[in-house]
Structures are given as structure tokens and as C-alpha cells.
């Protein structure tokens, strides 16, 4: 059953003193895919300034803008209307030899190489290998995701954007970003191409129509087993009509919702709010 979701993602940056200038990139526009259609999307900036858009290497839509006059704060509001659908039936799992052959001859190679955020210690890889022993690629993705979710409790605010996956594992707590990085890193170490997904998850699966609810950005993974399949290790479910994809890459650094540079005195962390309204 399809659903339509209106998403309002607001980021406010306040500076200790007015920034002289700033240069920004925003990745907050949902993609149009077989499982979702972006019906409307806008990125609004205050102070007002011209924006431009382009597609980056990973296939994410980027909105760029510069502010060349002093500004005490910056507010970015991304508003989108997206129609989502349930995922297709799970495709038959290929043999591991088929996966390895495709990796050697395609861009899938980019999704088995570790990054600084997804590199895993040997002992943890061996633990994942034992958990997945004898399993096909689909079963391996679920088993490794469960292993990570069993160890790392989802606790908002328990880690920051610079926390490594290994640190989250050791402390036994993290956010969806950490759980996705751990899952991606371990699946890649086992030879399964896996990409990090940035987007949104409506927090109420049976949401009442036209009632706004507070939410947040979300992260999960997609692994390749004959085709790309989305899986949300934080919630132990396949990505479905409650998930909205914004970008995919190797890790968080490839799909950061807002990043940039400015001239001025360092300020505090940005204030971020995400509001969902199911309209159909």
C-alpha cells in the first residue's frame, strides 16, 4: 500500500559572532526510485540567496549556495512530498561465487572496500564470519545486522558524527549512523557489497493522516545480492514504505545532509528538526 509523506527538515546554525561568509552543500532532497517518487521538493535558505543544484558522483542531488554578506545565523529548510511503496518480493539469493565475480567486474568494488568510518577490527570480522557461516547473502545480511543490533543499543545522543564504529561497538550504544556503519563494514569484510543510505523514517508506521509528528533523519544499508536490497539494522526490518531515501554512498561522509565552511568565530552545533505529515 502506497503512502504520501510530507517532510520538513530544518537546520539552524547560529554563530558566536556574525560569519563573514559561508559556502554550503545540502543533501536533503529525496530521490525518485522504483520504490518512491518525489512529487515536490524545495530547499529554502534564510538569509535569502541564490541556490544551484547538481548530482554528485554517488547519485545524490546536491543544493549549493554561498552567503557573501555577514550573517549571525543560517536557516535551511528542505520541504518535500514523497510517495512511497512497499518493497518488492525478496529476489532469489545468488551464490557467493556470483557475488564475487560481479564485484571484480563492476563498480560494486567500491562498496566492498573499507573506509575510515567502516574499517572493522579482525576479531569483530571473525565474529561476524562465524555468525554468517553457511548462510546465503540475504541471510548473512540479516544475521550480521542482528549481531550489531544485539550489541549496540539505539540511544539518541549517545554518540556524535565523529564517533567511530568501533567506539560505538565497545560502548554498546550508538545512533542509527553507528549501527549502519558497523553493519556495512562487517558485510563488506565478508564480501557482500553494501552501501550506506541516508534518508528519513516516519516514526509511526500507522500514522494518522494530516497529523504532523516529530522525527529525525535516519540511516540504514543496502546490500547487493543480485539486486540492491534495503535493510534497516537499527529496527531489524527491510526498508519499506516508511523509509525515504535521500542519498547513498560508502559512509556518512558521502551523504552528509549539510556541510560547508565559513569565515568567523566557531559556534555551537546546529539545531535540527524533522517533521513528518502523512497526507495519503
Short mmCIF file of C-alpha atoms in Angstrom, two decimals:
data_model
loop_
_atom_site.label_atom_id
_atom_site.label_comp_id
_atom_site.label_asym_id
_atom_site.label_seq_id
_atom_site.Cartn_x
_atom_site.Cartn_y
_atom_site.Cartn_z
CA UNK A 1 0.00 0.00 0.00
CA UNK A 2 1.50 3.32 -1.06
CA UNK A 3 1.62 6.37 1.15
CA UNK A 4 2.42 10.04 0.72
CA UNK A 5 4.64 11.77 3.21
CA UNK A 6 5.36 15.47 3.57
CA UNK A 7 8.74 16.04 5.20
CA UNK A 8 10.04 19.31 6.61
CA UNK A 9 13.72 19.21 7.58
CA UNK A 10 15.04 22.38 9.25
CA UNK A 11 18.66 23.08 10.17
CA UNK A 12 19.58 26.25 12.05
CA UNK A 13 23.19 27.29 12.50
CA UNK A 14 23.95 30.08 15.00
CA UNK A 15 27.38 31.67 15.12
CA UNK A 16 29.13 33.07 18.21
CA UNK A 17 29.72 36.19 16.11
CA UNK A 18 28.39 37.01 12.68
CA UNK A 19 30.04 34.89 10.00
CA UNK A 20 31.74 36.97 7.34
CA UNK A 21 30.78 34.49 4.60
CA UNK A 22 29.84 30.83 4.16
CA UNK A 23 29.81 28.20 1.41
CA UNK A 24 27.36 25.33 1.78
CA UNK A 25 26.23 21.98 0.35
CA UNK A 26 22.89 20.42 1.26
CA UNK A 27 21.80 16.83 0.61
CA UNK A 28 18.16 16.79 1.74
CA UNK A 29 16.21 16.17 -1.49
CA UNK A 30 14.68 12.66 -1.69
CA UNK A 31 15.48 10.61 -4.79
CA UNK A 32 12.95 9.27 -7.28
CA UNK A 33 13.35 5.48 -7.39
CA UNK A 34 11.22 2.45 -8.31
CA UNK A 35 10.05 2.36 -4.69
CA UNK A 36 9.48 6.11 -4.21
CA UNK A 37 8.55 9.17 -6.25
CA UNK A 38 9.45 12.70 -5.23
CA UNK A 39 6.41 14.79 -6.19
CA UNK A 40 7.75 18.10 -4.90
CA UNK A 41 10.96 19.26 -3.26
CA UNK A 42 12.34 22.66 -2.31
CA UNK A 43 15.33 23.89 -0.33
CA UNK A 44 14.80 27.33 1.25
CA UNK A 45 17.62 29.41 2.71
CA UNK A 46 17.48 32.32 5.16
CA UNK A 47 19.20 34.78 4.66
CA UNK A 48 17.88 34.51 1.13
CA UNK A 49 20.46 33.75 -1.54
CA UNK A 50 20.54 32.08 -4.96
CA UNK A 51 20.98 28.29 -4.96
CA UNK A 52 22.02 25.79 -7.61
CA UNK A 53 21.65 22.01 -7.87
CA UNK A 54 23.70 19.16 -9.29
CA UNK A 55 24.05 15.38 -8.98
CA UNK A 56 27.17 14.16 -7.23
CA UNK A 57 29.22 11.06 -8.07
CA UNK A 58 27.07 8.84 -5.85
CA UNK A 59 23.80 9.93 -7.46
CA UNK A 60 22.60 12.28 -4.73
CA UNK A 61 21.02 15.65 -5.56
CA UNK A 62 23.05 18.46 -4.01
CA UNK A 63 21.87 22.04 -3.41
CA UNK A 64 24.71 24.53 -3.18
CA UNK A 65 24.74 28.16 -2.11
CA UNK A 66 27.07 30.91 -0.92
CA UNK A 67 26.43 33.73 1.53
CA UNK A 68 28.90 36.52 0.92
CA UNK A 69 27.50 39.04 3.42
CA UNK A 70 27.89 38.87 7.23
CA UNK A 71 25.14 36.76 8.87
CA UNK A 72 24.55 35.91 12.53
CA UNK A 73 22.71 32.69 11.76
CA UNK A 74 21.68 30.45 8.88
CA UNK A 75 18.43 28.51 8.48
CA UNK A 76 17.99 25.80 5.85
CA UNK A 77 14.52 24.34 5.34
CA UNK A 78 14.05 21.38 2.98
CA UNK A 79 10.42 20.56 2.23
CA UNK A 80 9.44 17.52 0.17
CA UNK A 81 6.39 15.45 -0.75
CA UNK A 82 7.19 11.82 -1.47
CA UNK A 83 5.05 8.86 -2.47
CA UNK A 84 6.46 5.56 -1.23
CA UNK A 85 5.57 1.93 -1.89
CA UNK A 86 6.28 -1.40 -0.17
CA UNK A 87 9.42 -3.22 -1.35
CA UNK A 88 9.23 -5.91 -4.00
CA UNK A 89 9.49 -9.54 -3.00
CA UNK A 90 13.00 -10.52 -1.95
CA UNK A 91 14.88 -11.78 -5.04
CA UNK A 92 16.47 -15.22 -5.01
CA UNK A 93 19.88 -15.13 -3.40
CA UNK A 94 22.85 -15.54 -5.76
CA UNK A 95 25.72 -17.84 -4.94
CA UNK A 96 28.67 -16.23 -3.19
CA UNK A 97 30.81 -17.03 -6.24
CA UNK A 98 28.42 -14.98 -8.40
CA UNK A 99 28.65 -12.05 -6.00
CA UNK A 100 32.45 -12.21 -6.05
CA UNK A 101 32.52 -12.34 -9.86
CA UNK A 102 30.29 -9.27 -10.16
CA UNK A 103 32.42 -7.36 -7.66
CA UNK A 104 35.54 -7.96 -9.76
CA UNK A 105 33.99 -6.55 -12.96
CA UNK A 106 31.83 -3.64 -11.83
CA UNK A 107 31.51 -0.59 -9.59
CA UNK A 108 30.40 -2.92 -6.82
CA UNK A 109 34.09 -2.97 -5.92
CA UNK A 110 33.62 0.49 -4.38
CA UNK A 111 31.16 -0.98 -1.90
CA UNK A 112 33.36 -3.76 -0.55
CA UNK A 113 36.38 -1.58 0.23
CA UNK A 114 36.59 -0.30 3.83
CA UNK A 115 36.58 3.41 4.66
CA UNK A 116 37.88 5.18 7.74
CA UNK A 117 34.37 5.02 9.20
CA UNK A 118 33.67 1.38 8.32
CA UNK A 119 37.02 -0.36 8.84
CA UNK A 120 36.49 -3.26 11.25
CA UNK A 121 38.98 -4.96 13.62
CA UNK A 122 39.90 -8.53 12.63
CA UNK A 123 38.38 -10.03 15.77
CA UNK A 124 35.00 -8.46 15.04
CA UNK A 125 35.11 -9.62 11.41
CA UNK A 126 35.78 -13.18 12.57
CA UNK A 127 32.82 -12.96 14.93
CA UNK A 128 30.61 -11.86 12.04
CA UNK A 129 32.02 -14.62 9.83
CA UNK A 130 31.06 -17.19 12.45
CA UNK A 131 27.55 -15.73 12.77
CA UNK A 132 27.08 -15.98 9.00
CA UNK A 133 28.66 -19.39 8.48
CA UNK A 134 26.72 -21.41 5.90
CA UNK A 135 24.23 -18.63 5.15
CA UNK A 136 23.34 -17.14 1.77
CA UNK A 137 23.78 -13.38 1.13
CA UNK A 138 20.25 -12.40 2.27
CA UNK A 139 20.55 -14.49 5.43
CA UNK A 140 24.03 -13.09 6.05
CA UNK A 141 22.76 -9.51 5.90
CA UNK A 142 20.08 -10.28 8.50
CA UNK A 143 22.42 -12.27 10.75
CA UNK A 144 25.13 -9.59 10.80
CA UNK A 145 22.55 -6.82 11.29
CA UNK A 146 21.12 -8.73 14.26
CA UNK A 147 24.59 -9.25 15.71
CA UNK A 148 25.22 -5.49 15.57
CA UNK A 149 21.79 -4.57 16.97
CA UNK A 150 22.22 -7.07 19.81
CA UNK A 151 25.46 -5.37 20.85
CA UNK A 152 24.74 -1.69 20.13
CA UNK A 153 21.61 -0.27 21.71
CA UNK A 154 20.00 2.63 19.88
CA UNK A 155 20.28 5.56 22.28
CA UNK A 156 19.79 9.05 20.74
CA UNK A 157 22.61 11.42 21.65
CA UNK A 158 24.93 8.66 22.85
CA UNK A 159 27.46 9.37 20.08
CA UNK A 160 28.37 12.20 17.71
CA UNK A 161 29.06 12.42 13.99
CA UNK A 162 32.77 11.83 14.59
CA UNK A 163 32.33 8.70 16.71
CA UNK A 164 33.92 5.67 15.04
CA UNK A 165 32.00 2.47 14.50
CA UNK A 166 34.47 0.65 16.75
CA UNK A 167 33.84 3.10 19.59
CA UNK A 168 30.09 2.58 19.32
CA UNK A 169 30.60 -1.19 19.43
CA UNK A 170 32.81 -1.01 22.51
CA UNK A 171 30.45 1.25 24.46
CA UNK A 172 27.41 -0.79 23.42
CA UNK A 173 25.38 2.26 22.46
CA UNK A 174 25.02 4.46 19.42
CA UNK A 175 22.70 6.03 16.91
CA UNK A 176 21.48 4.77 13.54
CA UNK A 177 24.59 6.15 11.85
CA UNK A 178 26.84 3.97 14.02
CA UNK A 179 24.70 0.86 13.55
CA UNK A 180 24.67 1.38 9.77
CA UNK A 181 28.44 1.89 9.68
CA UNK A 182 29.07 -1.27 11.70
CA UNK A 183 26.71 -3.34 9.57
CA UNK A 184 28.14 -2.01 6.31
CA UNK A 185 31.72 -2.53 7.43
CA UNK A 186 31.15 -6.13 8.52
CA UNK A 187 29.15 -7.11 5.44
CA UNK A 188 31.85 -5.63 3.20
CA UNK A 189 34.51 -7.56 5.10
CA UNK A 190 32.53 -10.74 4.33
CA UNK A 191 32.48 -9.89 0.62
CA UNK A 192 28.93 -8.53 0.34
CA UNK A 193 28.75 -5.12 -1.42
CA UNK A 194 26.97 -2.71 0.93
CA UNK A 195 26.21 0.98 0.73
CA UNK A 196 25.28 3.43 3.45
CA UNK A 197 21.85 5.06 3.00
CA UNK A 198 20.84 8.47 4.34
CA UNK A 199 17.20 9.46 4.48
CA UNK A 200 14.15 9.59 6.69
CA UNK A 201 11.98 7.13 8.59
CA UNK A 202 8.44 8.03 9.56
CA UNK A 203 8.33 7.22 13.30
CA UNK A 204 4.73 5.94 13.26
CA UNK A 205 4.02 3.04 10.92
CA UNK A 206 0.24 3.51 11.21
CA UNK A 207 0.31 7.29 11.26
CA UNK A 208 -2.91 9.27 11.35
CA UNK A 209 -3.49 11.33 8.21
CA UNK A 210 -2.66 15.06 8.26
CA UNK A 211 -1.22 14.99 11.80
CA UNK A 212 2.35 16.33 11.98
CA UNK A 213 4.75 14.25 14.09
CA UNK A 214 8.34 14.91 15.12
CA UNK A 215 11.02 12.65 13.71
CA UNK A 216 14.63 12.75 12.61
CA UNK A 217 16.98 11.81 9.84
CA UNK A 218 17.75 8.12 9.59
CA UNK A 219 20.44 5.80 8.24
CA UNK A 220 20.33 2.19 7.09
CA UNK A 221 22.09 -0.02 4.50
CA UNK A 222 21.52 -1.53 1.08
CA UNK A 223 23.38 -4.72 0.18
CA UNK A 224 23.80 -6.28 -3.27
CA UNK A 225 22.54 -9.84 -3.68
CA UNK A 226 21.58 -9.96 -7.34
CA UNK A 227 19.98 -6.54 -6.86
CA UNK A 228 20.15 -3.84 -4.19
CA UNK A 229 18.07 -4.63 -1.10
CA UNK A 230 17.47 -2.14 1.70
CA UNK A 231 17.71 -3.29 5.30
CA UNK A 232 17.34 -1.22 8.47
CA UNK A 233 19.57 -2.81 11.14
CA UNK A 234 18.50 -0.35 13.83
CA UNK A 235 14.91 -1.56 13.58
CA UNK A 236 15.65 -5.08 12.24
CA UNK A 237 13.35 -4.70 9.21
CA UNK A 238 13.61 -4.42 5.45
CA UNK A 239 13.43 -0.82 4.26
CA UNK A 240 9.79 -0.24 3.33
CA UNK A 241 7.20 2.45 2.61
CA UNK A 242 8.06 4.22 5.89
CA UNK A 243 11.62 4.81 4.65
CA UNK A 244 12.53 7.69 2.32
CA UNK A 245 15.91 7.56 0.54
CA UNK A 246 17.86 10.81 0.13
CA UNK A 247 21.35 9.56 -0.71
CA UNK A 248 23.64 6.54 -0.85
CA UNK A 249 27.39 6.27 -0.55
CA UNK A 250 30.22 4.48 1.18
CA UNK A 251 29.55 6.09 4.55
CA UNK A 252 28.17 9.22 6.21
CA UNK A 253 30.82 11.45 4.66
CA UNK A 254 29.41 10.83 1.17
CA UNK A 255 25.85 11.83 2.09
CA UNK A 256 26.17 14.42 4.88
CA UNK A 257 22.87 16.40 4.96
CA UNK A 258 24.63 19.77 5.42
CA UNK A 259 28.27 20.64 5.23
CA UNK A 260 30.28 23.69 4.36
CA UNK A 261 32.84 26.23 5.51
CA UNK A 262 32.54 29.74 6.90
CA UNK A 263 34.76 32.63 7.93
CA UNK A 264 34.13 33.57 11.52
CA UNK A 265 34.26 32.50 15.18
CA UNK A 266 33.37 28.89 15.95
CA UNK A 267 29.80 28.37 17.15
CA UNK A 268 27.84 25.52 18.70
CA UNK A 269 26.26 22.52 16.96
CA UNK A 270 23.32 23.15 14.61
CA UNK A 271 19.71 22.77 15.73
CA UNK A 272 17.96 20.17 13.57
CA UNK A 273 14.26 19.31 13.47
CA UNK A 274 12.39 16.95 11.15
CA UNK A 275 8.59 16.95 10.88
CA UNK A 276 6.55 14.29 9.06
CA UNK A 277 2.94 14.50 7.92
CA UNK A 278 1.25 11.59 6.24
CA UNK A 279 -1.15 13.06 3.68
CA UNK A 280 -2.33 9.85 1.95
#
